Amino acid sequence: MKFSGKGLSLSIRIGIGWLFLICGTNKLEAQDNQPPTHNHLLVEDNRVWTPYITNSPSSVALKTNILYGATLTPNLALEIGLGKKTTLEFGGGYNFYEPSSGKHWKHWLVQPEFRYWFCERFNGTFLGIHALGGEYNFAKINLPLAVFDDLKDYRYEGHYYGGGISIGYQWILGKRWNFEASVGAGYVRVHYDKYRCTSCGSAIDTGTKNYWGPTKATISLLFFL
């Protein structure tokens, strides 16, 4: 099957037009919902209009991942504006869950991410690249997409590190509130010690595993500082 040059050119034009339409719509929404300090302001001084930028509340945001919190893991992240279309997020969580049933879901995680925004920061679609690392102590639980097939019968503890890419979207809710959804995938290197029970002191196996798959999922609420 051959592709027509005219058809390809038309598709590119339509794609560019659609991107400008999305950016224009998002900017109009931002102007309606964000304070005037979000954009350039003009001040009249002897009939000469001079642009300037004030400190915007949209330069730093504190956020929590509601989806991650649903796993009984308290978590926070700080997202900082670097440029008009770039931000840097520092996030993490810590879970100390250890019920009397012997189940373990204890872990901590740090996950920094650099983001590029198609229209403007904190508004619309973004692409991200992230790193991750932490430690864990899991036992007698069932995890989706788990690295260990026999996690329900044994305890595993160790550390992990990796990285991946993500795509997401933010909606402006008000002057200081945003809502975000994103997904990411990548690679994780897992180091482990395997134990027969939750209180055993001697490992029966030690090794490493390679994981390819989802590395991030967020449904987050943001508050601009």
Coordinates of N, CA and C in Angstrom, one line a residue, residues 14 22 24 31-32 47 49 73 80 99 113 124 131 136 153 162 167-168 172 174 178 183 187 190 212 216:
I14 N -3.5 19.1 9.6 CA -4.6 18.9 10.5 C -4.1 18.7 11.9
I22 N -6.0 23.0 20.8 CA -5.9 22.5 22.2 C -5.2 23.6 23.0
G24 N -4.8 26.8 22.5 CA -5.6 28.0 22.6 C -6.7 27.8 23.6
Q31 N -6.8 31.5 31.7 CA -7.0 32.9 31.9 C -8.3 33.1 32.7
D32 N -9.3 32.3 32.5 CA -10.5 32.4 33.3 C -10.4 31.9 34.7
R47 N 3.0 56.5 28.9 CA 2.4 56.0 27.6 C 3.3 54.9 27.0
W49 N 4.1 51.0 27.3 CA 3.6 49.7 27.9 C 4.8 48.8 28.0
T73 N -0.8 4.0 51.6 CA 0.6 4.5 51.5 C 0.5 6.1 51.5
I80 N 7.9 21.8 40.8 CA 8.4 23.1 40.6 C 8.5 23.5 39.2
P99 N -0.1 -5.6 59.6 CA -1.2 -6.0 60.5 C -0.9 -7.3 61.2
E113 N 10.7 13.3 38.7 CA 10.3 13.3 37.2 C 10.5 14.6 36.6
G124 N -2.8 21.1 30.8 CA -2.9 20.3 29.6 C -2.0 19.0 29.6
A131 N 12.9 8.7 37.3 CA 13.7 7.7 38.0 C 13.0 7.3 39.2
Y136 N 11.8 -2.4 50.3 CA 10.6 -3.0 50.5 C 10.7 -4.2 51.5
D153 N 3.2 -16.9 49.7 CA 3.7 -18.0 50.6 C 5.1 -17.6 51.2
G162 N 15.2 2.1 39.2 CA 14.9 2.0 37.8 C 14.4 3.4 37.3
I167 N 3.1 9.8 30.5 CA 2.2 10.8 29.8 C 1.1 11.1 30.7
G168 N 0.7 12.4 30.8 CA -0.4 12.7 31.7 C -1.1 14.0 31.3
I172 N -7.2 22.5 35.3 CA -7.3 23.6 36.2 C -8.7 23.7 36.9
G174 N -9.2 25.7 39.8 CA -9.4 27.0 40.4 C -8.1 27.8 40.5
N178 N -5.4 22.2 41.1 CA -5.4 21.4 39.8 C -5.7 20.0 40.1
V183 N 0.0 8.1 33.6 CA 0.5 6.7 33.6 C 1.9 6.6 33.1
Y187 N 11.6 0.3 33.4 CA 12.4 -0.8 33.8 C 12.7 -0.6 35.3
V190 N 15.4 -5.3 40.6 CA 15.0 -5.6 42.0 C 16.0 -6.6 42.6
W212 N 9.9 -5.2 33.6 CA 9.5 -4.3 32.5 C 8.0 -4.2 32.6
K216 N 4.3 3.7 37.0 CA 3.7 4.9 37.6 C 2.3 5.0 37.2

